[in-house]
Short mmCIF file of C-alpha atoms in Angstrom, two decimals:
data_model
loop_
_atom_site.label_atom_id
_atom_site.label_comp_id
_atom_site.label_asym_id
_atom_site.label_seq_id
_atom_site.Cartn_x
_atom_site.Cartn_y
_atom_site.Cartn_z
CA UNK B 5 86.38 -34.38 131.03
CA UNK B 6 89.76 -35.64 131.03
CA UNK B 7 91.74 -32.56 129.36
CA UNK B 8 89.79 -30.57 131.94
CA UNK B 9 91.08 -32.69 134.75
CA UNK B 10 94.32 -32.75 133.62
CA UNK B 11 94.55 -28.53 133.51
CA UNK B 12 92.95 -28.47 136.70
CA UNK B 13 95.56 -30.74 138.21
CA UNK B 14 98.95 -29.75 140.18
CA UNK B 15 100.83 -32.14 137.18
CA UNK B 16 101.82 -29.07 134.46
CA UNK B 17 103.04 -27.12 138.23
CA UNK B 18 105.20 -30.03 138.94
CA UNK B 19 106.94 -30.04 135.26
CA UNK B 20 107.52 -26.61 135.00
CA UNK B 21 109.21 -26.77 138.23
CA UNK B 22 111.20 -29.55 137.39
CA UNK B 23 112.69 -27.91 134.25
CA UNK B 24 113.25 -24.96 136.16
CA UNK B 25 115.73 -27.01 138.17
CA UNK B 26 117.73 -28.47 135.67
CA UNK B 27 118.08 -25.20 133.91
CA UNK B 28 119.77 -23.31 136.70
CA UNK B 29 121.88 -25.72 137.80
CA UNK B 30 125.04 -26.22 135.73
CA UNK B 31 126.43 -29.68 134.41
CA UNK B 32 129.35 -31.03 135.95
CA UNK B 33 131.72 -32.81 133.49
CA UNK B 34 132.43 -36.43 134.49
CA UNK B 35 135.70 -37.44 134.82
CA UNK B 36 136.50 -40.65 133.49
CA UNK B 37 138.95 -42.81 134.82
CA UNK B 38 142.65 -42.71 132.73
CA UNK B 39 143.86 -46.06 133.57
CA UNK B 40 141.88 -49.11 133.57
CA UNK B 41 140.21 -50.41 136.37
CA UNK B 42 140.24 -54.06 135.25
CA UNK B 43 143.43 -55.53 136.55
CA UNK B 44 145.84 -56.82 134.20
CA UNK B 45 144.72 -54.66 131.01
CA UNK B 46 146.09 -50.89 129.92
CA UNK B 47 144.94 -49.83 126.86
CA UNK B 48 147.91 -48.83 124.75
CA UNK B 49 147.65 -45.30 122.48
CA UNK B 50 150.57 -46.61 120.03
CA UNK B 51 148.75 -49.59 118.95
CA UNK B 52 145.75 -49.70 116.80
CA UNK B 53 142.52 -49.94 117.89
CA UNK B 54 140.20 -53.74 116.95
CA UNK B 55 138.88 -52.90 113.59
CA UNK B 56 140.75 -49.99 112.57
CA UNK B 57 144.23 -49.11 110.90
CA UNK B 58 146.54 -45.98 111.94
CA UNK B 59 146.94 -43.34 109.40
CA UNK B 60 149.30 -43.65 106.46
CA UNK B 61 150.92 -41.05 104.44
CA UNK B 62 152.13 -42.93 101.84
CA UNK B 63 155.41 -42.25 102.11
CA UNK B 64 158.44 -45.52 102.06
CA UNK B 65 159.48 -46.29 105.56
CA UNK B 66 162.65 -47.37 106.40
CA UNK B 67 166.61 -46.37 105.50
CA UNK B 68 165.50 -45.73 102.42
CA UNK B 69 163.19 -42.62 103.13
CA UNK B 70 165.74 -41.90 105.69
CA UNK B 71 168.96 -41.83 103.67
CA UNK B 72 167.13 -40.00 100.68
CA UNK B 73 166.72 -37.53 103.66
CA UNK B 74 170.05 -36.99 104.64
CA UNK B 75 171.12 -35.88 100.99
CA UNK B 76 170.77 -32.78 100.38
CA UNK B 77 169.05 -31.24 96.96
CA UNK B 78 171.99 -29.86 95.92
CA UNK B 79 173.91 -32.83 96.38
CA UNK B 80 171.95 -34.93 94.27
CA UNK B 81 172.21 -32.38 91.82
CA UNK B 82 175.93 -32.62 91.74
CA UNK B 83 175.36 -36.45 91.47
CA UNK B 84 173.71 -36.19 88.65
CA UNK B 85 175.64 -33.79 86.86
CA UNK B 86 178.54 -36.00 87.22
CA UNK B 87 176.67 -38.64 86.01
CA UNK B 88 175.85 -36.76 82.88
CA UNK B 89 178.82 -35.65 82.33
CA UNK B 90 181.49 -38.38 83.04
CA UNK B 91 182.18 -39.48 79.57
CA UNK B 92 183.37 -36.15 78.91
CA UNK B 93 186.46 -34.73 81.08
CA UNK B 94 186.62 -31.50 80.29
CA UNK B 95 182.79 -30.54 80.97
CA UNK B 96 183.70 -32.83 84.00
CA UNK B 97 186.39 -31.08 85.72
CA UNK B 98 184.01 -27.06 84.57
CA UNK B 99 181.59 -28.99 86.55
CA UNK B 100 183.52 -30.04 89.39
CA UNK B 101 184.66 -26.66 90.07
CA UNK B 102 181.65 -24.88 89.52
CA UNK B 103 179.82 -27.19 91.47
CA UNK B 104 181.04 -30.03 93.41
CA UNK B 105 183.64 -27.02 95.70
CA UNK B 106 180.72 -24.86 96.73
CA UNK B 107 179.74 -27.81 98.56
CA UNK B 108 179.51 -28.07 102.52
CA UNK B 109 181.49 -30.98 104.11
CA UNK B 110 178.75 -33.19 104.72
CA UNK B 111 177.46 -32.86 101.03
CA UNK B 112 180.52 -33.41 99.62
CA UNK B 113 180.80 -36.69 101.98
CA UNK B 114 177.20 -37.88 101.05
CA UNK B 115 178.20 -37.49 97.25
CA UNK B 116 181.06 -39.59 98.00
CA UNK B 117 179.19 -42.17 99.49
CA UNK B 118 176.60 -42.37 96.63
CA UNK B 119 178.52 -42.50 94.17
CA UNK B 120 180.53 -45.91 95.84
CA UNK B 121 176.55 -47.01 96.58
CA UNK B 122 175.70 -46.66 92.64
CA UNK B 123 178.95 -48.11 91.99
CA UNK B 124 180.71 -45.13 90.07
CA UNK B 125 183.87 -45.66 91.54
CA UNK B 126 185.57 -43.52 88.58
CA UNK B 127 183.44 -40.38 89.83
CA UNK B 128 184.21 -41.69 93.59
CA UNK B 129 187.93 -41.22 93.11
CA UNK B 130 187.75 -37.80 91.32
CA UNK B 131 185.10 -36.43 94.27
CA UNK B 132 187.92 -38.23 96.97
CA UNK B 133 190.68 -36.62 95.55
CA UNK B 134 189.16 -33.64 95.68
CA UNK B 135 188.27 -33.76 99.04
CA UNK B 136 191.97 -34.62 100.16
CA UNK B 137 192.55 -30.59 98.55
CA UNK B 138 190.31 -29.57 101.22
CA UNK B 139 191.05 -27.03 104.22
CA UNK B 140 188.53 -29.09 106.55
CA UNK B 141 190.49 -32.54 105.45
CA UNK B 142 191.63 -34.92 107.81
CA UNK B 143 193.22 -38.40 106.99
CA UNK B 144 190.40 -41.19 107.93
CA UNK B 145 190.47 -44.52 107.19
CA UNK B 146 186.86 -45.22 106.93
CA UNK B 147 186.69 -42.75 103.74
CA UNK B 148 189.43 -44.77 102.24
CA UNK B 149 188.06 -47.84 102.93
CA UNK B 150 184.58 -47.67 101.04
CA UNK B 151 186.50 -46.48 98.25
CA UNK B 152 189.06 -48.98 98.01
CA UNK B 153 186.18 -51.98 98.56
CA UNK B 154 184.51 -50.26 96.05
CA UNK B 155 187.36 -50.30 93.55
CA UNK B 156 188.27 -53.88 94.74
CA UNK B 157 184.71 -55.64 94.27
CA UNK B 158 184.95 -54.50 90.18
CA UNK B 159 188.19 -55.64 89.65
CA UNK B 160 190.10 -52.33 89.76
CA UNK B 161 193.13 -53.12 91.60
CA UNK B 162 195.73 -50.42 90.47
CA UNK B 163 192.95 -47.89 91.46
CA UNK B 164 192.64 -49.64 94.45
CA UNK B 165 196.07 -49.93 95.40
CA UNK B 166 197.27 -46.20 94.34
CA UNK B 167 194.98 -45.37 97.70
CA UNK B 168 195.99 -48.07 99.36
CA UNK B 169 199.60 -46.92 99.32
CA UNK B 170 198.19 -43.22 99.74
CA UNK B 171 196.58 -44.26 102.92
CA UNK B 172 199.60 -45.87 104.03
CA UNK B 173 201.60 -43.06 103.61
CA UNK B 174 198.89 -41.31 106.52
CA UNK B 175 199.94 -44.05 109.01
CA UNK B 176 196.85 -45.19 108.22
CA UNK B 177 195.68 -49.30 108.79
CA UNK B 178 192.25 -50.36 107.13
CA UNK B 179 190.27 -52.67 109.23
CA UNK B 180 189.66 -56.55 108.48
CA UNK B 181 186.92 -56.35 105.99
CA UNK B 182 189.38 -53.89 104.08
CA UNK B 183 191.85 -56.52 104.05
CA UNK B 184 189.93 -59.15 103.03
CA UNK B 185 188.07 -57.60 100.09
CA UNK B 186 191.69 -56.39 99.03
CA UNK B 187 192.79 -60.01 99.37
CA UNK B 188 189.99 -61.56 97.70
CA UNK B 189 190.31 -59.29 94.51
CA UNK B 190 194.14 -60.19 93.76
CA UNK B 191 193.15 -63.77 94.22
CA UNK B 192 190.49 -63.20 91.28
CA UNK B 193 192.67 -60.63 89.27
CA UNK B 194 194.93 -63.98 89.03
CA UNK B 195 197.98 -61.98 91.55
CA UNK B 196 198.21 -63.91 94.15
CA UNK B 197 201.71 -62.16 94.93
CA UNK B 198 199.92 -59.03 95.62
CA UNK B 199 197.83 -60.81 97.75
CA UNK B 200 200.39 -62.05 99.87
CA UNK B 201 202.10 -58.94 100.35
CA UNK B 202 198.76 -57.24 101.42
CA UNK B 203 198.54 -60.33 103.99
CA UNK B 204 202.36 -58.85 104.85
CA UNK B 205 200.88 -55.72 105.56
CA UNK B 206 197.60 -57.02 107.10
CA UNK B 207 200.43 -58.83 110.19
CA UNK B 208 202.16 -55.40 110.09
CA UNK B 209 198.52 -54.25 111.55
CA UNK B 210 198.12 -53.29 115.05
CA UNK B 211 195.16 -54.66 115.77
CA UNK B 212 194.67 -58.26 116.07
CA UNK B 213 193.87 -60.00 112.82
CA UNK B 214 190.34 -61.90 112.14
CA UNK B 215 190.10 -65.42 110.61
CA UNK B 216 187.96 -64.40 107.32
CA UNK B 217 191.22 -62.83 105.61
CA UNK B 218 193.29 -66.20 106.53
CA UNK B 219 190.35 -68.39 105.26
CA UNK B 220 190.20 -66.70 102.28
CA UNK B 221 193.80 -67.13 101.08
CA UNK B 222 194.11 -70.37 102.74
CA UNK B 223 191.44 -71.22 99.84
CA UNK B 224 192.77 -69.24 96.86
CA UNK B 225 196.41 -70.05 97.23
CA UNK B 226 195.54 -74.01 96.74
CA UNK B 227 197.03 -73.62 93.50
CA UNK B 228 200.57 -72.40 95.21
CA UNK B 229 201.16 -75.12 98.00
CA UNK B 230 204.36 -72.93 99.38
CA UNK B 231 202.85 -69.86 99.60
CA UNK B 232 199.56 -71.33 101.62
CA UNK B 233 201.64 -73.69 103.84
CA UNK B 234 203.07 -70.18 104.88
CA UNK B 235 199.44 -69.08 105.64
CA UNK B 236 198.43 -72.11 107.53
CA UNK B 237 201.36 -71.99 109.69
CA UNK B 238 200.81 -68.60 110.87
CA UNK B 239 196.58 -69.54 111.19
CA UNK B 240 197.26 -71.78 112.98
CA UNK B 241 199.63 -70.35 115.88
CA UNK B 242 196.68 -67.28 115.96
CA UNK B 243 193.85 -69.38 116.18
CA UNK B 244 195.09 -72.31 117.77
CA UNK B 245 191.48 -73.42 118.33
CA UNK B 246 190.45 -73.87 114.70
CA UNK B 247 190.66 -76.44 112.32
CA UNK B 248 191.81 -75.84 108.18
CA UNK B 249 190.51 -78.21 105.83
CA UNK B 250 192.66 -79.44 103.67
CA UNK B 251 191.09 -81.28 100.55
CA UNK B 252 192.86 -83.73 98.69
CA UNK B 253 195.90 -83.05 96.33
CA UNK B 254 194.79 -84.67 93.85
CA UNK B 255 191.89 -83.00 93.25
CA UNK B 256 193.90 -79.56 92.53
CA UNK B 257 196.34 -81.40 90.41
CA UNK B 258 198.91 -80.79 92.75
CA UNK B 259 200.48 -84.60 92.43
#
């Protein structure tokens, strides 16, 4: 009794026509809102959703991805070919002109700059010195003065002052870090003469000196009482402002 009231009934007409309607009539796409309504909040597409991390590669971040990038593959080749082959000269200098002067400019700059980064300053000079044969060379002071920091932090002060005179001879003044790390290495190669002549130089400078070069013979040159009175006279008319400390004498033995 019930199925046959419920085929006799207007219900199944109903339901047809209802699916009817939602067949023929397409369906809109909603557009949802792009910035929030809630005042005070905007969701932010560069930061990580609650609960899950962004997507990693797995390569390093950092300058050290990035200055891996900027050398090129042949330049690392070079670098370590004249790695290889340093302890030998003559399948040094076959390499260096087989390989190191096909080189572009910027290669042969980023092997320079290694090679004072791994601290193979005797390579560093050869690849300079090469350079300085170059059509595209122009004197610069900041490709002298890596080198000659270089050669001064190990100790190698003839090296080191062979370009320092060769950059002089280009009109050429280092800045105050050059000058100090210069000044700093005579004081520990046990010439503080040289030293004092590169603080000559260093007043010669046109621009104005800093205080870390004065500091820094002001406390080497407490063995030599003359030779640092000199210094502390001319500190202090430059920096009239500062103070020098001046320990006692007898703790230098200089009573």
């Amino acid at each position: 009794m019930a199925m046959r009231w419920f085929s006799k009934s207007k219900l199944p007409i109903c339901y047809s026509v209802f699916l009817r309607g939602l067949t023929t009539r397409p369906i809109r796409d909603i557009s949802l809102p792009v910035k929030s309504t809630v005042a005070g909040f905007q969701p932010d597409s560069s930061q990580p959703l609650s609960g899950f991390r962004l997507y990693h590669d797995g390569r390093p971040r950092g300058p050290l991805w990035r200055s891996r990038k900027a050398i090129g593959k042949e330049a690392l080749f070079v670098i370590q070919g004249l790695k290889r082959f340093k302890e030998d000269e003559e399948k040094l200098q076959k390499f260096m002109k087989c390989h190191v002067l096909r080189l572009l400019k910027l290669d042969m700059i980023a092997v320079l700059g290694e090679l004072e980064r791994q601290e193979e300053v005797a390579l560093a000079v050869k690849v300079f010195r090469l350079i300085q044969k170059q059509e595209w060379y122009k004197p610069d002071v900041f490709l002298y003065k890596d080198l000659i920091v270089a050669l001064a932090r190990s100790k190698q002060m003839d090296e080191a002052m062979e370009l320092w005179e060769s950059m002089r001879k280009e009109n050429l003044f280092p800045d105050s870090q050059t000058y100090t790390e210069v000044i700093r290495g005579f004081l520990k190669y046990g010439s503080p003469s040289d030293a004092m002549n590169i603080y000559e130089d260093m007043k010669k400078s046109p621009d104005p000196p800093d205080e870390l070069p004065f500091r820094i013979l002001l406390k080497g040159l407490l063995p030599h009482p003359l030779l640092r009175n000199r210094v502390k006279q001319d500190f202090e008319e430059i920096f009239p402002d500062q103070h020098v400390y001046d320990p006692p004498e007898e703790i230098f033995g200089l009573r």
